[in-house]
Amino acid sequence: MTVPDVLAFYVLAVLILVSASMVILAPRMYLSVVSLFFLVIFSSFLYFGLNASYIAIFQFLLCGLCLFLYIFLLLKKIGRLNLRLKLVSPFKLVFRTFFVFIFGVLTYLFFVEEFSNSLFDVFSFVSEKSSDVIDFATHIFPLHLVLILVVISAIVIRIFLLSYQNSEAISEDSKQKEGKND
Amino acid sequence: MIDNLLNIGLMHYLVLSFLLFLIGLVGVLVSRNLLRIVMSLFILSVSIVINFIAFGYYCDNSLDNANIISLFVILISAIQTIIALVILYKIYLANEFLDAEKTKDKEI
């Protein structure tokens, strides 16, 4: 690995971690959303370095542009773009962060205890030669199932929302009629 | 020690994705805003995708497998985020706030 590759990895790693932290710690909502956008862009650059250019472009288009615009427009619509963000109370904050810290330490200890001996190495298959050759094009076919599922779920949600609106309208009508009768 | 730092390998990407996962988990646990909890869940899925692609790159003949799995993970996480946003929008219309602490005390 050349020096620019090493440098690029560390710079991207730091940028990804900083932008992820900013999503959580940003004082305003729009800063949090913009940090998420930068996280998507930096992680896409990281995928480029790992020869996964298709995934990088796909993530940038789907999550970077579409999802970011969707969140941004939604926040603008409800007028919460400049909302001041709060964390949970200090006691809960300390307790939950401590919980995540314990989780991290336990995971680290698990890997060290279980997989660092000479008998068994969890990542040994990385260096082994595999004879399986997978063609990307032949395995992409389930994508249409996912797209069909998306369309069906969108229709179901739409029907659910319409029926909810109808029931609300009916209940309001009945209330108005009761008010007139009284 | 310096050699380990300069020879970028699978372990470096795993450590990066693990740290990203921890940040996302902290975000889910300590945020009060429901939208920020959804964005933290998205961070978790990004860490998973980094994991898959790193394994695909460092394993022989596995990059296409990793690309396919990552494609589905990204697609499903984007769909999950959009559906969660729609639900949050309905919660906002009903309650006029997106605070998890207040929402859990309220009957929906």
mmCIF file with all atom_site columns, C-alpha atoms in Angstrom, chain A residues 49-170:
data_model
loop_
_atom_site.group_PDB
_atom_site.id
_atom_site.type_symbol
_atom_site.label_atom_id
_atom_site.label_alt_id
_atom_site.label_comp_id
_atom_site.label_asym_id
_atom_site.label_entity_id
_atom_site.label_seq_id
_atom_site.pdbx_PDB_ins_code
_atom_site.Cartn_x
_atom_site.Cartn_y
_atom_site.Cartn_z
_atom_site.occupancy
_atom_site.B_iso_or_equiv
_atom_site.pdbx_formal_charge
_atom_site.auth_seq_id
_atom_site.auth_comp_id
_atom_site.auth_asym_id
_atom_site.auth_atom_id
_atom_site.pdbx_PDB_model_num
ATOM 1   C CA . GLY A 1 49  ? -10.813 2.852   -2.245  1.00 0.00 ? 49  GLY A CA 1
ATOM 2   C CA . LEU A 1 50  ? -12.060 -0.718  -1.766  1.00 0.00 ? 50  LEU A CA 1
ATOM 3   C CA . ASN A 1 51  ? -12.934 -1.193  -5.476  1.00 0.00 ? 51  ASN A CA 1
ATOM 4   C CA . ALA A 1 52  ? -16.668 -1.005  -4.759  1.00 0.00 ? 52  ALA A CA 1
ATOM 5   C CA . SER A 1 53  ? -17.420 1.880   -7.086  1.00 0.00 ? 53  SER A CA 1
ATOM 6   C CA . TYR A 1 54  ? -20.932 0.627   -7.946  1.00 0.00 ? 54  TYR A CA 1
ATOM 7   C CA . ILE A 1 55  ? -21.936 0.640   -4.301  1.00 0.00 ? 55  ILE A CA 1
ATOM 8   C CA . ALA A 1 56  ? -20.339 4.047   -3.783  1.00 0.00 ? 56  ALA A CA 1
ATOM 9   C CA . ILE A 1 57  ? -22.328 5.591   -6.641  1.00 0.00 ? 57  ILE A CA 1
ATOM 10  C CA . PHE A 1 58  ? -25.504 3.773   -5.576  1.00 0.00 ? 58  PHE A CA 1
ATOM 11  C CA . GLN A 1 59  ? -25.199 4.968   -1.982  1.00 0.00 ? 59  GLN A CA 1
ATOM 12  C CA . PHE A 1 60  ? -24.404 8.502   -3.077  1.00 0.00 ? 60  PHE A CA 1
ATOM 13  C CA . LEU A 1 61  ? -27.431 8.665   -5.389  1.00 0.00 ? 61  LEU A CA 1
ATOM 14  C CA . LEU A 1 62  ? -29.911 6.914   -3.112  1.00 0.00 ? 62  LEU A CA 1
ATOM 15  C CA . CYS A 1 63  ? -28.859 8.075   0.349   1.00 0.00 ? 63  CYS A CA 1
ATOM 16  C CA . GLY A 1 64  ? -26.750 11.132  -0.407  1.00 0.00 ? 64  GLY A CA 1
ATOM 17  C CA . LEU A 1 65  ? -29.119 12.877  -2.794  1.00 0.00 ? 65  LEU A CA 1
ATOM 18  C CA . CYS A 1 66  ? -32.601 11.322  -2.511  1.00 0.00 ? 66  CYS A CA 1
ATOM 19  C CA . LEU A 1 67  ? -32.691 10.636  1.228   1.00 0.00 ? 67  LEU A CA 1
ATOM 20  C CA . PHE A 1 68  ? -30.973 13.910  2.145   1.00 0.00 ? 68  PHE A CA 1
ATOM 21  C CA . LEU A 1 69  ? -33.416 15.899  -0.011  1.00 0.00 ? 69  LEU A CA 1
ATOM 22  C CA . TYR A 1 70  ? -36.341 13.958  1.448   1.00 0.00 ? 70  TYR A CA 1
ATOM 23  C CA . ILE A 1 71  ? -35.293 14.672  5.049   1.00 0.00 ? 71  ILE A CA 1
ATOM 24  C CA . PHE A 1 72  ? -34.481 18.285  4.227   1.00 0.00 ? 72  PHE A CA 1
ATOM 25  C CA . LEU A 1 73  ? -37.829 18.955  2.513   1.00 0.00 ? 73  LEU A CA 1
ATOM 26  C CA . LEU A 1 74  ? -39.738 17.155  5.273   1.00 0.00 ? 74  LEU A CA 1
ATOM 27  C CA . LEU A 1 75  ? -38.080 19.292  7.939   1.00 0.00 ? 75  LEU A CA 1
ATOM 28  C CA . LYS A 1 76  ? -38.739 22.435  5.922   1.00 0.00 ? 76  LYS A CA 1
ATOM 29  C CA . LYS A 1 77  ? -42.382 21.434  5.537   1.00 0.00 ? 77  LYS A CA 1
ATOM 30  C CA . ILE A 1 78  ? -42.922 20.979  9.270   1.00 0.00 ? 78  ILE A CA 1
ATOM 31  C CA . GLY A 1 79  ? -40.759 24.032  10.068  1.00 0.00 ? 79  GLY A CA 1
ATOM 32  C CA . ARG A 1 80  ? -38.294 22.154  12.260  1.00 0.00 ? 80  ARG A CA 1
ATOM 33  C CA . LEU A 1 81  ? -35.101 22.845  10.272  1.00 0.00 ? 81  LEU A CA 1
ATOM 34  C CA . ASN A 1 82  ? -33.672 25.159  12.916  1.00 0.00 ? 82  ASN A CA 1
ATOM 35  C CA . LEU A 1 83  ? -34.859 23.070  15.861  1.00 0.00 ? 83  LEU A CA 1
ATOM 36  C CA . ARG A 1 84  ? -32.602 23.106  18.933  1.00 0.00 ? 84  ARG A CA 1
ATOM 37  C CA . LEU A 1 85  ? -31.670 19.495  19.665  1.00 0.00 ? 85  LEU A CA 1
ATOM 38  C CA . LYS A 1 86  ? -31.402 18.071  23.155  1.00 0.00 ? 86  LYS A CA 1
ATOM 39  C CA . LEU A 1 87  ? -29.869 14.944  24.600  1.00 0.00 ? 87  LEU A CA 1
ATOM 40  C CA . VAL A 1 88  ? -31.410 12.880  27.385  1.00 0.00 ? 88  VAL A CA 1
ATOM 41  C CA . SER A 1 89  ? -30.931 13.907  31.018  1.00 0.00 ? 89  SER A CA 1
ATOM 42  C CA . PRO A 1 90  ? -27.311 13.771  32.329  1.00 0.00 ? 90  PRO A CA 1
ATOM 43  C CA . PHE A 1 91  ? -27.921 10.683  34.476  1.00 0.00 ? 91  PHE A CA 1
ATOM 44  C CA . LYS A 1 92  ? -29.370 8.735   31.551  1.00 0.00 ? 92  LYS A CA 1
ATOM 45  C CA . LEU A 1 93  ? -26.612 10.072  29.274  1.00 0.00 ? 93  LEU A CA 1
ATOM 46  C CA . VAL A 1 94  ? -23.843 8.800   31.565  1.00 0.00 ? 94  VAL A CA 1
ATOM 47  C CA . PHE A 1 95  ? -25.600 5.501   32.216  1.00 0.00 ? 95  PHE A CA 1
ATOM 48  C CA . ARG A 1 96  ? -26.288 4.741   28.556  1.00 0.00 ? 96  ARG A CA 1
ATOM 49  C CA . THR A 1 97  ? -22.824 5.820   27.375  1.00 0.00 ? 97  THR A CA 1
ATOM 50  C CA . PHE A 1 98  ? -21.347 3.605   30.090  1.00 0.00 ? 98  PHE A CA 1
ATOM 51  C CA . PHE A 1 99  ? -23.547 0.763   28.836  1.00 0.00 ? 99  PHE A CA 1
ATOM 52  C CA . VAL A 1 100 ? -22.183 1.209   25.279  1.00 0.00 ? 100 VAL A CA 1
ATOM 53  C CA . PHE A 1 101 ? -18.624 1.390   26.672  1.00 0.00 ? 101 PHE A CA 1
ATOM 54  C CA . ILE A 1 102 ? -19.155 -1.887  28.538  1.00 0.00 ? 102 ILE A CA 1
ATOM 55  C CA . PHE A 1 103 ? -20.588 -3.404  25.355  1.00 0.00 ? 103 PHE A CA 1
ATOM 56  C CA . GLY A 1 104 ? -17.476 -2.316  23.422  1.00 0.00 ? 104 GLY A CA 1
ATOM 57  C CA . VAL A 1 105 ? -15.078 -3.673  26.043  1.00 0.00 ? 105 VAL A CA 1
ATOM 58  C CA . LEU A 1 106 ? -16.942 -7.002  26.218  1.00 0.00 ? 106 LEU A CA 1
ATOM 59  C CA . THR A 1 107 ? -16.876 -7.336  22.419  1.00 0.00 ? 107 THR A CA 1
ATOM 60  C CA . TYR A 1 108 ? -13.141 -6.611  22.371  1.00 0.00 ? 108 TYR A CA 1
ATOM 61  C CA . LEU A 1 109 ? -12.491 -9.137  25.156  1.00 0.00 ? 109 LEU A CA 1
ATOM 62  C CA . PHE A 1 110 ? -14.628 -11.720 23.373  1.00 0.00 ? 110 PHE A CA 1
ATOM 63  C CA . PHE A 1 111 ? -12.533 -11.415 20.209  1.00 0.00 ? 111 PHE A CA 1
ATOM 64  C CA . VAL A 1 112 ? -9.253  -11.413 22.102  1.00 0.00 ? 112 VAL A CA 1
ATOM 65  C CA . GLU A 1 113 ? -10.166 -14.422 24.253  1.00 0.00 ? 113 GLU A CA 1
ATOM 66  C CA . GLU A 1 114 ? -11.849 -16.502 21.585  1.00 0.00 ? 114 GLU A CA 1
ATOM 67  C CA . PHE A 1 115 ? -9.901  -15.876 18.420  1.00 0.00 ? 115 PHE A CA 1
ATOM 68  C CA . SER A 1 116 ? -6.370  -14.833 19.264  1.00 0.00 ? 116 SER A CA 1
ATOM 69  C CA . ASN A 1 117 ? -4.998  -18.283 20.140  1.00 0.00 ? 117 ASN A CA 1
ATOM 70  C CA . SER A 1 118 ? -3.052  -20.410 17.737  1.00 0.00 ? 118 SER A CA 1
ATOM 71  C CA . LEU A 1 119 ? -5.697  -23.148 17.473  1.00 0.00 ? 119 LEU A CA 1
ATOM 72  C CA . PHE A 1 120 ? -8.371  -21.170 15.742  1.00 0.00 ? 120 PHE A CA 1
ATOM 73  C CA . ASP A 1 121 ? -8.304  -17.909 13.863  1.00 0.00 ? 121 ASP A CA 1
ATOM 74  C CA . VAL A 1 122 ? -11.614 -16.330 12.921  1.00 0.00 ? 122 VAL A CA 1
ATOM 75  C CA . PHE A 1 123 ? -10.150 -14.503 9.956   1.00 0.00 ? 123 PHE A CA 1
ATOM 76  C CA . SER A 1 124 ? -8.165  -17.406 8.570   1.00 0.00 ? 124 SER A CA 1
ATOM 77  C CA . PHE A 1 125 ? -10.456 -17.677 5.566   1.00 0.00 ? 125 PHE A CA 1
ATOM 78  C CA . VAL A 1 126 ? -9.194  -14.279 4.387   1.00 0.00 ? 126 VAL A CA 1
ATOM 79  C CA . SER A 1 127 ? -5.857  -15.754 3.385   1.00 0.00 ? 127 SER A CA 1
ATOM 80  C CA . GLU A 1 128 ? -7.339  -18.995 2.064   1.00 0.00 ? 128 GLU A CA 1
ATOM 81  C CA . LYS A 1 129 ? -7.959  -19.381 -1.634  1.00 0.00 ? 129 LYS A CA 1
ATOM 82  C CA . SER A 1 130 ? -11.584 -19.753 -2.585  1.00 0.00 ? 130 SER A CA 1
ATOM 83  C CA . SER A 1 131 ? -12.789 -21.514 -5.702  1.00 0.00 ? 131 SER A CA 1
ATOM 84  C CA . ASP A 1 132 ? -16.211 -19.883 -5.721  1.00 0.00 ? 132 ASP A CA 1
ATOM 85  C CA . VAL A 1 133 ? -16.594 -17.379 -8.530  1.00 0.00 ? 133 VAL A CA 1
ATOM 86  C CA . ILE A 1 134 ? -19.774 -15.358 -8.335  1.00 0.00 ? 134 ILE A CA 1
ATOM 87  C CA . ASP A 1 135 ? -21.088 -13.383 -11.256 1.00 0.00 ? 135 ASP A CA 1
ATOM 88  C CA . PHE A 1 136 ? -22.545 -10.085 -10.128 1.00 0.00 ? 136 PHE A CA 1
ATOM 89  C CA . ALA A 1 137 ? -25.102 -9.904  -12.947 1.00 0.00 ? 137 ALA A CA 1
ATOM 90  C CA . THR A 1 138 ? -26.641 -13.316 -12.218 1.00 0.00 ? 138 THR A CA 1
ATOM 91  C CA . HIS A 1 139 ? -27.079 -12.566 -8.538  1.00 0.00 ? 139 HIS A CA 1
ATOM 92  C CA . ILE A 1 140 ? -28.666 -9.175  -8.918  1.00 0.00 ? 140 ILE A CA 1
ATOM 93  C CA . PHE A 1 141 ? -31.992 -10.664 -10.032 1.00 0.00 ? 141 PHE A CA 1
ATOM 94  C CA . PRO A 1 142 ? -33.708 -10.591 -6.575  1.00 0.00 ? 142 PRO A CA 1
ATOM 95  C CA . LEU A 1 143 ? -33.577 -6.810  -6.872  1.00 0.00 ? 143 LEU A CA 1
ATOM 96  C CA . HIS A 1 144 ? -36.937 -6.831  -8.656  1.00 0.00 ? 144 HIS A CA 1
ATOM 97  C CA . LEU A 1 145 ? -38.462 -8.608  -5.637  1.00 0.00 ? 145 LEU A CA 1
ATOM 98  C CA . VAL A 1 146 ? -37.236 -5.786  -3.407  1.00 0.00 ? 146 VAL A CA 1
ATOM 99  C CA . LEU A 1 147 ? -38.641 -3.173  -5.772  1.00 0.00 ? 147 LEU A CA 1
ATOM 100 C CA . ILE A 1 148 ? -42.015 -4.960  -5.873  1.00 0.00 ? 148 ILE A CA 1
ATOM 101 C CA . LEU A 1 149 ? -41.981 -5.076  -2.059  1.00 0.00 ? 149 LEU A CA 1
ATOM 102 C CA . VAL A 1 150 ? -41.262 -1.341  -1.932  1.00 0.00 ? 150 VAL A CA 1
ATOM 103 C CA . VAL A 1 151 ? -44.168 -0.561  -4.269  1.00 0.00 ? 151 VAL A CA 1
ATOM 104 C CA . ILE A 1 152 ? -46.554 -2.856  -2.355  1.00 0.00 ? 152 ILE A CA 1
ATOM 105 C CA . SER A 1 153 ? -45.548 -1.392  1.019   1.00 0.00 ? 153 SER A CA 1
ATOM 106 C CA . ALA A 1 154 ? -45.963 2.142   -0.356  1.00 0.00 ? 154 ALA A CA 1
ATOM 107 C CA . ILE A 1 155 ? -49.483 1.258   -1.562  1.00 0.00 ? 155 ILE A CA 1
ATOM 108 C CA . VAL A 1 156 ? -50.362 -0.322  1.803   1.00 0.00 ? 156 VAL A CA 1
ATOM 109 C CA . ILE A 1 157 ? -49.124 2.728   3.705   1.00 0.00 ? 157 ILE A CA 1
ATOM 110 C CA . ARG A 1 158 ? -51.043 5.010   1.344   1.00 0.00 ? 158 ARG A CA 1
ATOM 111 C CA . ILE A 1 159 ? -54.265 3.028   1.846   1.00 0.00 ? 159 ILE A CA 1
ATOM 112 C CA . PHE A 1 160 ? -53.687 3.024   5.608   1.00 0.00 ? 160 PHE A CA 1
ATOM 113 C CA . LEU A 1 161 ? -53.205 6.797   5.662   1.00 0.00 ? 161 LEU A CA 1
ATOM 114 C CA . LEU A 1 162 ? -56.292 7.387   3.481   1.00 0.00 ? 162 LEU A CA 1
ATOM 115 C CA . SER A 1 163 ? -58.463 5.178   5.687   1.00 0.00 ? 163 SER A CA 1
ATOM 116 C CA . TYR A 1 164 ? -57.100 6.985   8.761   1.00 0.00 ? 164 TYR A CA 1
ATOM 117 C CA . GLN A 1 165 ? -57.985 10.364  7.206   1.00 0.00 ? 165 GLN A CA 1
ATOM 118 C CA . ASN A 1 166 ? -61.453 9.093   6.259   1.00 0.00 ? 166 ASN A CA 1
ATOM 119 C CA . SER A 1 167 ? -62.132 7.805   9.777   1.00 0.00 ? 167 SER A CA 1
ATOM 120 C CA . GLU A 1 168 ? -60.988 11.131  11.228  1.00 0.00 ? 168 GLU A CA 1
ATOM 121 C CA . ALA A 1 169 ? -63.246 13.046  8.837   1.00 0.00 ? 169 ALA A CA 1
ATOM 122 C CA . ILE A 1 170 ? -66.209 10.791  9.705   1.00 0.00 ? 170 ILE A CA 1
#
